PDB file of C-alpha atoms in Angstrom:
ATOM      1  CA  MET A 928    -180.297  12.174 124.368  1.00  0.00           C
ATOM      2  CA  GLY A 929    -177.533  10.783 126.654  1.00  0.00           C
ATOM      3  CA  VAL A 930    -176.212   8.592 123.866  1.00  0.00           C
ATOM      4  CA  ALA A 931    -176.291  11.519 121.433  1.00  0.00           C
ATOM      5  CA  ARG A 932    -174.344  13.696 123.839  1.00  0.00           C
ATOM      6  CA  GLY A 933    -171.832  10.905 124.395  1.00  0.00           C
ATOM      7  CA  VAL A 934    -171.313  10.423 120.674  1.00  0.00           C
ATOM      8  CA  THR A 935    -170.904  14.169 120.133  1.00  0.00           C
ATOM      9  CA  VAL A 936    -168.321  14.511 122.927  1.00  0.00           C
ATOM     10  CA  ALA A 937    -166.464  11.420 121.698  1.00  0.00           C
ATOM     11  CA  ILE A 938    -166.207  12.823 118.168  1.00  0.00           C
ATOM     12  CA  VAL A 939    -165.039  16.244 119.404  1.00  0.00           C
ATOM     13  CA  LEU A 940    -162.357  14.748 121.665  1.00  0.00           C
ATOM     14  CA  ILE A 941    -161.113  12.388 118.969  1.00  0.00           C
ATOM     15  CA  LEU A 942    -160.832  15.251 116.456  1.00  0.00           C
ATOM     16  CA  MET A 943    -159.005  17.366 119.051  1.00  0.00           C
ATOM     17  CA  GLY A 944    -156.680  14.450 119.717  1.00  0.00           C
ATOM     18  CA  GLN A 945    -155.907  14.017 116.017  1.00  0.00           C
ATOM     19  CA  GLN A 946    -155.059  17.727 115.711  1.00  0.00           C
ATOM     20  CA  ALA A 947    -152.847  17.516 118.794  1.00  0.00           C
ATOM     21  CA  VAL A 948    -151.027  14.476 117.398  1.00  0.00           C
ATOM     22  CA  ALA A 949    -150.323  16.323 114.146  1.00  0.00           C
ATOM     23  CA  ALA A 950    -149.048  19.401 115.989  1.00  0.00           C
ATOM     24  CA  GLU A 951    -146.788  17.439 118.315  1.00  0.00           C
ATOM     25  CA  LEU A 952    -145.361  15.279 115.535  1.00  0.00           C
ATOM     26  CA  ALA A 953    -144.548  18.414 113.548  1.00  0.00           C
ATOM     27  CA  GLN A 954    -142.852  19.925 116.592  1.00  0.00           C
ATOM     28  CA  SER A 955    -140.854  16.768 117.314  1.00  0.00           C
ATOM     29  CA  ALA A 956    -139.651  16.660 113.710  1.00  0.00           C
ATOM     30  CA  SER A 957    -138.058  20.110 113.944  1.00  0.00           C
ATOM     31  CA  VAL A 958    -134.246  20.336 114.166  1.00  0.00           C
ATOM     32  CA  PRO A 959    -133.083  20.950 117.778  1.00  0.00           C
ATOM     33  CA  GLN A 960    -131.135  24.155 118.464  1.00  0.00           C
ATOM     34  CA  ALA A 961    -127.389  23.984 119.003  1.00  0.00           C
ATOM     35  CA  GLY A 962    -126.538  22.856 122.502  1.00  0.00           C
ATOM     36  CA  ALA A 963    -130.016  21.469 123.163  1.00  0.00           C
ATOM     37  CA  ALA A 964    -130.133  18.274 125.198  1.00  0.00           C
ATOM     38  CA  VAL A 965    -131.139  15.145 123.326  1.00  0.00           C
ATOM     39  CA  THR A 966    -133.185  12.676 125.391  1.00  0.00           C
ATOM     40  CA  GLU A 967    -134.147   9.122 124.528  1.00  0.00           C
ATOM     41  CA  TRP A 968    -137.800   8.637 123.584  1.00  0.00           C
ATOM     42  CA  PRO A 969    -139.500   6.509 126.289  1.00  0.00           C
ATOM     43  CA  ASN A 970    -140.999   3.147 125.456  1.00  0.00           C
ATOM     44  CA  PRO A 971    -144.503   3.843 124.100  1.00  0.00           C
ATOM     45  CA  TRP A 972    -146.166   0.771 125.668  1.00  0.00           C
ATOM     46  CA  GLN A 973    -147.954   0.749 129.009  1.00  0.00           C
ATOM     47  CA  VAL A 974    -150.221  -1.701 130.841  1.00  0.00           C
ATOM     48  CA  ARG A 975    -152.570  -1.289 133.768  1.00  0.00           C
ATOM     49  CA  LEU A 976    -154.285  -3.845 135.979  1.00  0.00           C
ATOM     50  CA  ARG A 977    -157.308  -2.540 137.838  1.00  0.00           C
ATOM     51  CA  THR A 978    -160.056  -3.740 140.145  1.00  0.00           C
ATOM     52  CA  LEU A 979    -163.216  -2.443 138.551  1.00  0.00           C
ATOM     53  CA  GLY A 980    -166.639  -1.685 140.006  1.00  0.00           C
ATOM     54  CA  VAL A 981    -169.427  -1.888 137.396  1.00  0.00           C
ATOM     55  CA  ILE A 982    -172.427   0.231 138.411  1.00  0.00           C
ATOM     56  CA  THR A 983    -175.348   0.042 135.993  1.00  0.00           C
ATOM     57  CA  GLU A 984    -178.289   2.367 135.540  1.00  0.00           C
ATOM     58  CA  ASP A 985    -181.548   0.520 136.240  1.00  0.00           C
ATOM     59  CA  SER A 986    -183.480   1.406 133.118  1.00  0.00           C
ATOM     60  CA  GLY A 987    -185.066  -0.391 130.183  1.00  0.00           C
ATOM     61  CA  TYR A 988    -188.403  -1.688 129.005  1.00  0.00           C
ATOM     62  CA  VAL A 989    -190.390  -4.280 127.102  1.00  0.00           C
ATOM     63  CA  ASN A 990    -191.849  -2.601 124.017  1.00  0.00           C
ATOM     64  CA  ALA A 991    -195.392  -3.998 124.257  1.00  0.00           C
ATOM     65  CA  VAL A 992    -195.782  -3.647 128.060  1.00  0.00           C
ATOM     66  CA  PRO A 993    -196.527  -0.088 129.280  1.00  0.00           C
ATOM     67  CA  GLY A 994    -194.934   0.674 132.624  1.00  0.00           C
ATOM     68  CA  SER A 995    -192.399  -2.132 132.355  1.00  0.00           C
ATOM     69  CA  GLY A 996    -188.907  -1.646 133.710  1.00  0.00           C
ATOM     70  CA  LEU A 997    -185.618  -3.473 134.216  1.00  0.00           C
ATOM     71  CA  SER A 998    -182.790  -3.434 136.758  1.00  0.00           C
ATOM     72  CA  TYR A 999    -179.333  -5.040 136.673  1.00  0.00           C
ATOM     73  CA  SER A1000    -176.868  -6.283 139.254  1.00  0.00           C
ATOM     74  CA  ASN A1001    -173.687  -4.347 140.024  1.00  0.00           C
ATOM     75  CA  THR A1002    -170.435  -6.305 139.991  1.00  0.00           C
ATOM     76  CA  VAL A1003    -166.706  -6.145 140.758  1.00  0.00           C
ATOM     77  CA  THR A1004    -164.248  -7.562 138.210  1.00  0.00           C
ATOM     78  CA  PRO A1005    -160.563  -7.338 137.149  1.00  0.00           C
ATOM     79  CA  GLU A1006    -159.662  -5.202 134.133  1.00  0.00           C
ATOM     80  CA  LEU A1007    -156.573  -5.189 131.900  1.00  0.00           C
ATOM     81  CA  ASP A1008    -155.667  -2.097 129.865  1.00  0.00           C
ATOM     82  CA  ILE A1009    -153.009  -1.800 127.170  1.00  0.00           C
ATOM     83  CA  SER A1010    -151.895   1.683 126.100  1.00  0.00           C
ATOM     84  CA  TYR A1011    -149.724   2.981 123.276  1.00  0.00           C
ATOM     85  CA  TYR A1012    -148.322   6.549 123.403  1.00  0.00           C
ATOM     86  CA  PHE A1013    -147.992   8.332 120.055  1.00  0.00           C
ATOM     87  CA  THR A1014    -146.494  11.335 121.871  1.00  0.00           C
ATOM     88  CA  ASP A1015    -146.049  12.346 125.519  1.00  0.00           C
ATOM     89  CA  ASN A1016    -149.624  13.654 125.489  1.00  0.00           C
ATOM     90  CA  ILE A1017    -151.548  11.503 123.032  1.00  0.00           C
ATOM     91  CA  ALA A1018    -152.233   7.812 123.650  1.00  0.00           C
ATOM     92  CA  THR A1019    -154.728   5.146 122.745  1.00  0.00           C
ATOM     93  CA  GLU A1020    -155.950   2.561 125.231  1.00  0.00           C
ATOM     94  CA  LEU A1021    -157.580  -0.848 124.755  1.00  0.00           C
ATOM     95  CA  ILE A1022    -159.704  -1.804 127.748  1.00  0.00           C
ATOM     96  CA  LEU A1023    -160.350  -5.510 128.360  1.00  0.00           C
ATOM     97  CA  GLY A1024    -162.564  -7.131 130.964  1.00  0.00           C
ATOM     98  CA  THR A1025    -165.651  -9.283 131.361  1.00  0.00           C
ATOM     99  CA  THR A1026    -168.475  -9.460 133.883  1.00  0.00           C
ATOM    100  CA  TYR A1027    -172.084 -10.556 134.238  1.00  0.00           C
ATOM    101  CA  ALA A1028    -175.469  -8.974 134.881  1.00  0.00           C
ATOM    102  CA  ASN A1029    -178.550 -10.431 136.528  1.00  0.00           C
ATOM    103  CA  ILE A1030    -181.647  -8.919 134.916  1.00  0.00           C
ATOM    104  CA  GLU A1031    -184.679  -8.220 137.127  1.00  0.00           C
ATOM    105  CA  GLY A1032    -188.184  -7.228 136.075  1.00  0.00           C
ATOM    106  CA  GLN A1033    -189.513  -3.939 137.491  1.00  0.00           C
ATOM    107  CA  GLY A1034    -192.762  -2.013 137.346  1.00  0.00           C
ATOM    108  CA  ALA A1035    -195.454  -3.769 135.335  1.00  0.00           C
ATOM    109  CA  ILE A1036    -193.255  -6.888 134.986  1.00  0.00           C
ATOM    110  CA  GLY A1037    -191.961  -6.895 138.559  1.00  0.00           C
ATOM    111  CA  ALA A1038    -193.712 -10.204 139.257  1.00  0.00           C
ATOM    112  CA  LEU A1039    -191.251 -11.935 136.917  1.00  0.00           C
ATOM    113  CA  GLY A1040    -188.417 -11.416 139.376  1.00  0.00           C
ATOM    114  CA  ASN A1041    -185.152 -12.629 137.853  1.00  0.00           C
ATOM    115  CA  VAL A1042    -185.657 -12.630 134.067  1.00  0.00           C
ATOM    116  CA  GLY A1043    -182.226 -14.071 133.349  1.00  0.00           C
ATOM    117  CA  LYS A1044    -178.455 -13.688 133.526  1.00  0.00           C
ATOM    118  CA  VAL A1045    -175.963 -12.725 130.825  1.00  0.00           C
ATOM    119  CA  TRP A1046    -172.203 -12.349 130.631  1.00  0.00           C
ATOM    120  CA  LEU A1047    -170.792  -9.412 128.692  1.00  0.00           C
ATOM    121  CA  LEU A1048    -167.437  -8.640 127.119  1.00  0.00           C
ATOM    122  CA  PRO A1049    -167.171  -4.925 126.228  1.00  0.00           C
ATOM    123  CA  PRO A1050    -163.733  -4.283 124.641  1.00  0.00           C
ATOM    124  CA  THR A1051    -163.343  -0.502 124.500  1.00  0.00           C
ATOM    125  CA  LEU A1052    -160.841   1.605 122.554  1.00  0.00           C
ATOM    126  CA  THR A1053    -160.281   5.202 123.674  1.00  0.00           C
ATOM    127  CA  LEU A1054    -158.145   8.074 122.462  1.00  0.00           C
ATOM    128  CA  GLN A1055    -156.629   9.942 125.399  1.00  0.00           C
ATOM    129  CA  TYR A1056    -154.996  13.275 126.135  1.00  0.00           C
ATOM    130  CA  HIS A1057    -152.450  13.140 128.996  1.00  0.00           C
ATOM    131  CA  PHE A1058    -151.441  16.275 130.890  1.00  0.00           C
ATOM    132  CA  THR A1059    -147.698  16.230 131.586  1.00  0.00           C
ATOM    133  CA  ASN A1060    -147.012  19.458 133.515  1.00  0.00           C
ATOM    134  CA  PHE A1061    -147.868  18.173 137.015  1.00  0.00           C
ATOM    135  CA  GLY A1062    -144.787  16.093 137.767  1.00  0.00           C
ATOM    136  CA  ALA A1063    -145.554  12.584 139.019  1.00  0.00           C
ATOM    137  CA  PHE A1064    -149.294  13.322 138.926  1.00  0.00           C
ATOM    138  CA  LYS A1065    -150.474  12.647 135.369  1.00  0.00           C
ATOM    139  CA  PRO A1066    -154.207  13.190 134.732  1.00  0.00           C
ATOM    140  CA  TYR A1067    -155.887  12.321 131.444  1.00  0.00           C
ATOM    141  CA  VAL A1068    -159.208  12.430 129.608  1.00  0.00           C
ATOM    142  CA  GLY A1069    -160.416  10.155 126.843  1.00  0.00           C
ATOM    143  CA  ALA A1070    -163.263   9.211 124.550  1.00  0.00           C
ATOM    144  CA  GLY A1071    -163.896   6.266 122.291  1.00  0.00           C
ATOM    145  CA  VAL A1072    -166.072   3.373 121.195  1.00  0.00           C
ATOM    146  CA  ASN A1073    -166.855  -0.142 122.396  1.00  0.00           C
ATOM    147  CA  TYR A1074    -168.472  -3.253 120.999  1.00  0.00           C
ATOM    148  CA  THR A1075    -170.197  -5.323 123.658  1.00  0.00           C
ATOM    149  CA  ILE A1076    -170.583  -9.074 123.187  1.00  0.00           C
ATOM    150  CA  PHE A1077    -173.231 -10.852 125.286  1.00  0.00           C
ATOM    151  CA  TYR A1078    -172.556 -14.555 125.900  1.00  0.00           C
ATOM    152  CA  ASN A1079    -173.512 -17.419 128.260  1.00  0.00           C
ATOM    153  CA  GLN A1080    -177.063 -16.117 128.353  1.00  0.00           C
ATOM    154  CA  HIS A1081    -179.486 -17.985 130.604  1.00  0.00           C
ATOM    155  CA  ALA A1082    -183.202 -17.384 131.085  1.00  0.00           C
ATOM    156  CA  GLY A1083    -184.604 -17.221 134.607  1.00  0.00           C
ATOM    157  CA  SER A1084    -188.365 -16.715 134.905  1.00  0.00           C
ATOM    158  CA  ALA A1085    -188.484 -16.116 131.141  1.00  0.00           C
ATOM    159  CA  ASP A1086    -188.765 -19.041 128.733  1.00  0.00           C
ATOM    160  CA  ALA A1087    -185.960 -17.635 126.552  1.00  0.00           C
ATOM    161  CA  LEU A1088    -183.719 -14.560 126.567  1.00  0.00           C
ATOM    162  CA  LYS A1089    -181.435 -13.133 123.892  1.00  0.00           C
ATOM    163  CA  VAL A1090    -179.545  -9.836 124.391  1.00  0.00           C
ATOM    164  CA  ASN A1091    -178.058  -8.594 121.116  1.00  0.00           C
ATOM    165  CA  ASN A1092    -174.440  -7.499 120.681  1.00  0.00           C
ATOM    166  CA  THR A1093    -174.155  -3.761 120.171  1.00  0.00           C
ATOM    167  CA  PHE A1094    -171.832  -0.787 119.643  1.00  0.00           C
ATOM    168  CA  GLY A1095    -171.593   1.993 122.198  1.00  0.00           C
ATOM    169  CA  THR A1096    -169.532   5.042 123.089  1.00  0.00           C
ATOM    170  CA  ALA A1097    -167.314   5.766 126.079  1.00  0.00           C
ATOM    171  CA  LEU A1098    -166.032   8.767 128.027  1.00  0.00           C
ATOM    172  CA  GLN A1099    -163.091   8.515 130.415  1.00  0.00           C
ATOM    173  CA  VAL A1100    -161.210  10.519 133.042  1.00  0.00           C
ATOM    174  CA  GLY A1101    -158.458   9.412 135.381  1.00  0.00           C
ATOM    175  CA  PHE A1102    -154.888   9.839 136.565  1.00  0.00           C
ATOM    176  CA  ASP A1103    -151.635   7.989 137.152  1.00  0.00           C
ATOM    177  CA  TYR A1104    -149.353   8.836 140.057  1.00  0.00           C
ATOM    178  CA  MET A1105    -145.918   7.576 139.034  1.00  0.00           C
ATOM    179  CA  VAL A1106    -143.804   6.228 141.891  1.00  0.00           C
ATOM    180  CA  ASP A1107    -140.765   5.848 139.614  1.00  0.00           C
ATOM    181  CA  GLN A1108    -139.968   5.648 135.895  1.00  0.00           C
ATOM    182  CA  HIS A1109    -141.960   2.446 135.430  1.00  0.00           C
ATOM    183  CA  TRP A1110    -144.468   1.947 138.246  1.00  0.00           C
ATOM    184  CA  GLY A1111    -147.473   4.010 139.194  1.00  0.00           C
ATOM    185  CA  ILE A1112    -150.878   3.997 140.886  1.00  0.00           C
ATOM    186  CA  ASN A1113    -153.967   4.530 138.742  1.00  0.00           C
ATOM    187  CA  PHE A1114    -157.533   5.712 139.344  1.00  0.00           C
ATOM    188  CA  ASP A1115    -159.969   5.745 136.447  1.00  0.00           C
ATOM    189  CA  VAL A1116    -163.666   6.432 135.781  1.00  0.00           C
ATOM    190  CA  LYS A1117    -165.420   5.523 132.539  1.00  0.00           C
ATOM    191  CA  LYS A1118    -168.993   6.007 131.392  1.00  0.00           C
ATOM    192  CA  LEU A1119    -170.270   3.586 128.750  1.00  0.00           C
ATOM    193  CA  PHE A1120    -173.405   4.399 126.769  1.00  0.00           C
ATOM    194  CA  LEU A1121    -174.681   0.861 126.325  1.00  0.00           C
ATOM    195  CA  ARG A1122    -178.281   0.155 125.267  1.00  0.00           C
ATOM    196  CA  PRO A1123    -178.690  -3.230 123.590  1.00  0.00           C
ATOM    197  CA  ASP A1124    -181.944  -4.576 122.147  1.00  0.00           C
ATOM    198  CA  PHE A1125    -183.209  -7.930 123.408  1.00  0.00           C
ATOM    199  CA  ASP A1126    -185.740 -10.655 122.636  1.00  0.00           C
ATOM    200  CA  VAL A1127    -187.565 -12.402 125.466  1.00  0.00           C
ATOM    201  CA  THR A1128    -190.209 -15.113 125.558  1.00  0.00           C
ATOM    202  CA  VAL A1129    -192.560 -15.313 128.557  1.00  0.00           C
ATOM    203  CA  ASP A1130    -195.416 -17.848 128.764  1.00  0.00           C
ATOM    204  CA  GLY A1131    -194.901 -18.640 125.085  1.00  0.00           C
ATOM    205  CA  ALA A1132    -195.271 -14.991 123.968  1.00  0.00           C
ATOM    206  CA  LYS A1133    -192.226 -13.466 122.284  1.00  0.00           C
ATOM    207  CA  GLN A1134    -191.494  -9.810 123.119  1.00  0.00           C
ATOM    208  CA  THR A1135    -188.784  -7.290 122.267  1.00  0.00           C
ATOM    209  CA  GLY A1136    -187.304  -4.483 124.283  1.00  0.00           C
ATOM    210  CA  LYS A1137    -184.272  -2.375 125.149  1.00  0.00           C
ATOM    211  CA  ALA A1138    -181.900  -2.740 128.107  1.00  0.00           C
ATOM    212  CA  GLU A1139    -180.449   0.666 129.065  1.00  0.00           C
ATOM    213  CA  LEU A1140    -177.467  -0.351 131.174  1.00  0.00           C
ATOM    214  CA  ASP A1141    -175.246   2.756 130.623  1.00  0.00           C
ATOM    215  CA  PRO A1142    -172.753   1.563 133.278  1.00  0.00           C
ATOM    216  CA  TRP A1143    -170.212   3.555 135.258  1.00  0.00           C
ATOM    217  CA  LEU A1144    -166.859   1.739 135.437  1.00  0.00           C
ATOM    218  CA  ILE A1145    -164.873   2.875 138.483  1.00  0.00           C
ATOM    219  CA  GLY A1146    -161.431   1.339 138.816  1.00  0.00           C
ATOM    220  CA  ALA A1147    -158.181   1.538 140.776  1.00  0.00           C
ATOM    221  CA  GLY A1148    -154.960  -0.377 140.309  1.00  0.00           C
ATOM    222  CA  VAL A1149    -151.340  -0.289 139.193  1.00  0.00           C
ATOM    223  CA  THR A1150    -149.625   1.082 136.088  1.00  0.00           C
ATOM    224  CA  TYR A1151    -146.475  -0.243 134.457  1.00  0.00           C
ATOM    225  CA  ARG A1152    -144.684   1.795 131.748  1.00  0.00           C
ATOM    226  CA  PHE A1153    -142.154  -0.244 129.764  1.00  0.00           C
TER     227      PHE A1153
END
């Protein structure tokens, strides 16, 4: 149900963003009134560098083992974001970063301890709406999609472990506080709906399951507008 709600909200926000883009482009194309000031359009590119805390939800299971559960390590990692502004209010952002997760058995498979460790690369693209009527304080909301790639996978107590790459959705809220025309301070919170399938082999028996990570990504850093 959480994934369904995330997908629904993402679609609604993206459609709202597309309508807003069309409205603002139509407004910007209108002929200015006599005597109106003409200002130079700012550079549409922006980058952010954040320190990111990755907080996972400890949920998941092995299909054939009732009462099985999984938990994952939380991590801290750098994150690079590249934004492009279509208008003052509408932007798209590509979120880049990589981290790892230690996977622990819980419940009926708690005796396994550390099942394995995987690295993940979840590039995420969001469509954002930026509020511009608060001066230097510039809050925004966003929604989008990600494709998570799992690599450098190593089995621990398991004989073999394979977490499958998967698509997910993302919701986002945050703000920039601009110190001057170019530099600002950023705080950002994202929720990824990330539930990959996996294959695991324990004592020669191959099993399948689902890892419900659904991480919160909480970041703070600096913004630079070109």
